[in-house]
């Protein structure tokens, strides 16, 4: 089972790698900086369209950010 904590960790890592600030990302997504903070803290997940645009900005696949590359040990 994929957890919000796993998604949060990947998001934090990829934002760091990008070199962009929360403000940079928020401006590109046309949302508030505090929304980015909420995503990173794991308080909320972005809406699907925001998630898709966030992945595009960070040059990520949605499968990666949603941890779909993690194998379930029961499969």
PDB file of C-alpha atoms in Angstrom:
ATOM      1  CA  UNK A   1       0.000   0.000   0.000  1.00  0.00           C
ATOM      2  CA  UNK A   2       1.317   3.430  -0.955  1.00  0.00           C
ATOM      3  CA  UNK A   3       1.198   6.046   1.787  1.00  0.00           C
ATOM      4  CA  UNK A   4       0.893   9.809   1.729  1.00  0.00           C
ATOM      5  CA  UNK A   5       4.252   9.899   3.536  1.00  0.00           C
ATOM      6  CA  UNK A   6       5.943   8.163   0.581  1.00  0.00           C
ATOM      7  CA  UNK A   7       4.449  10.618  -1.892  1.00  0.00           C
ATOM      8  CA  UNK A   8       5.457  13.490   0.384  1.00  0.00           C
ATOM      9  CA  UNK A   9       9.060  12.280   0.568  1.00  0.00           C
ATOM     10  CA  UNK A  10       9.342  12.036  -3.204  1.00  0.00           C
ATOM     11  CA  UNK A  11       7.843  15.473  -3.631  1.00  0.00           C
ATOM     12  CA  UNK A  12      10.315  16.974  -1.146  1.00  0.00           C
ATOM     13  CA  UNK A  13      13.232  15.243  -2.852  1.00  0.00           C
ATOM     14  CA  UNK A  14      12.247  16.314  -6.357  1.00  0.00           C
ATOM     15  CA  UNK A  15      11.628  19.933  -5.370  1.00  0.00           C
ATOM     16  CA  UNK A  16      15.128  20.036  -3.856  1.00  0.00           C
ATOM     17  CA  UNK A  17      16.628  18.508  -6.999  1.00  0.00           C
ATOM     18  CA  UNK A  18      14.807  21.035  -9.188  1.00  0.00           C
ATOM     19  CA  UNK A  19      16.479  23.978  -7.467  1.00  0.00           C
ATOM     20  CA  UNK A  20      13.180  25.861  -7.535  1.00  0.00           C
ATOM     21  CA  UNK A  21      11.668  27.557  -4.523  1.00  0.00           C
ATOM     22  CA  UNK A  22       8.111  26.960  -3.378  1.00  0.00           C
ATOM     23  CA  UNK A  23       7.342  30.443  -4.675  1.00  0.00           C
ATOM     24  CA  UNK A  24       8.765  29.583  -8.115  1.00  0.00           C
ATOM     25  CA  UNK A  25       6.637  26.462  -8.325  1.00  0.00           C
ATOM     26  CA  UNK A  26       3.531  28.190  -7.001  1.00  0.00           C
ATOM     27  CA  UNK A  27       3.884  30.961  -9.575  1.00  0.00           C
ATOM     28  CA  UNK A  28       4.193  28.431 -12.397  1.00  0.00           C
ATOM     29  CA  UNK A  29       1.102  26.599 -11.149  1.00  0.00           C
ATOM     30  CA  UNK A  30      -0.807  29.815 -10.454  1.00  0.00           C
ATOM     31  CA  UNK A  31      -1.490  28.756  -6.860  1.00  0.00           C
ATOM     32  CA  UNK A  32      -0.369  30.094  -3.499  1.00  0.00           C
ATOM     33  CA  UNK A  33       2.993  29.329  -1.958  1.00  0.00           C
ATOM     34  CA  UNK A  34       1.146  28.028   1.094  1.00  0.00           C
ATOM     35  CA  UNK A  35      -0.521  25.387  -1.094  1.00  0.00           C
ATOM     36  CA  UNK A  36       2.918  24.039  -1.998  1.00  0.00           C
ATOM     37  CA  UNK A  37       3.784  24.005   1.700  1.00  0.00           C
ATOM     38  CA  UNK A  38       0.616  22.005   2.425  1.00  0.00           C
ATOM     39  CA  UNK A  39       1.543  19.468  -0.255  1.00  0.00           C
ATOM     40  CA  UNK A  40       5.087  19.110   1.104  1.00  0.00           C
ATOM     41  CA  UNK A  41       3.916  18.765   4.704  1.00  0.00           C
ATOM     42  CA  UNK A  42       1.485  16.097   3.586  1.00  0.00           C
ATOM     43  CA  UNK A  43      -1.542  18.007   4.856  1.00  0.00           C
ATOM     44  CA  UNK A  44      -3.290  17.637   1.498  1.00  0.00           C
ATOM     45  CA  UNK A  45      -2.681  16.169  -1.927  1.00  0.00           C
ATOM     46  CA  UNK A  46      -2.907  18.487  -4.915  1.00  0.00           C
ATOM     47  CA  UNK A  47      -5.928  18.267  -7.189  1.00  0.00           C
ATOM     48  CA  UNK A  48      -5.339  15.958 -10.143  1.00  0.00           C
ATOM     49  CA  UNK A  49      -4.788  18.785 -12.617  1.00  0.00           C
ATOM     50  CA  UNK A  50      -2.390  20.494 -10.216  1.00  0.00           C
ATOM     51  CA  UNK A  51      -0.531  17.225  -9.657  1.00  0.00           C
ATOM     52  CA  UNK A  52      -0.214  16.681 -13.406  1.00  0.00           C
ATOM     53  CA  UNK A  53       1.102  20.226 -13.897  1.00  0.00           C
ATOM     54  CA  UNK A  54       3.446  19.874 -10.913  1.00  0.00           C
ATOM     55  CA  UNK A  55       4.903  16.704 -12.421  1.00  0.00           C
ATOM     56  CA  UNK A  56       5.371  18.511 -15.718  1.00  0.00           C
ATOM     57  CA  UNK A  57       7.150  21.430 -14.030  1.00  0.00           C
ATOM     58  CA  UNK A  58       9.416  19.044 -12.106  1.00  0.00           C
ATOM     59  CA  UNK A  59       9.892  16.846 -15.211  1.00  0.00           C
ATOM     60  CA  UNK A  60       8.490  13.779 -13.449  1.00  0.00           C
ATOM     61  CA  UNK A  61       6.140  11.025 -14.425  1.00  0.00           C
ATOM     62  CA  UNK A  62       2.983  10.751 -12.375  1.00  0.00           C
ATOM     63  CA  UNK A  63       3.737   7.061 -11.809  1.00  0.00           C
ATOM     64  CA  UNK A  64       6.939   8.054 -10.044  1.00  0.00           C
ATOM     65  CA  UNK A  65       5.454  10.748  -7.810  1.00  0.00           C
ATOM     66  CA  UNK A  66       2.551   8.431  -6.919  1.00  0.00           C
ATOM     67  CA  UNK A  67       5.059   5.688  -6.036  1.00  0.00           C
ATOM     68  CA  UNK A  68       3.696   3.286  -8.631  1.00  0.00           C
ATOM     69  CA  UNK A  69       7.230   2.006  -9.203  1.00  0.00           C
ATOM     70  CA  UNK A  70       7.316   0.486  -5.699  1.00  0.00           C
ATOM     71  CA  UNK A  71       6.630  -3.231  -5.831  1.00  0.00           C
ATOM     72  CA  UNK A  72       4.071  -4.624  -3.423  1.00  0.00           C
ATOM     73  CA  UNK A  73       5.654  -7.595  -1.670  1.00  0.00           C
ATOM     74  CA  UNK A  74       2.362  -9.503  -1.938  1.00  0.00           C
ATOM     75  CA  UNK A  75       2.348  -9.393  -5.757  1.00  0.00           C
TER      76      UNK A  75
END
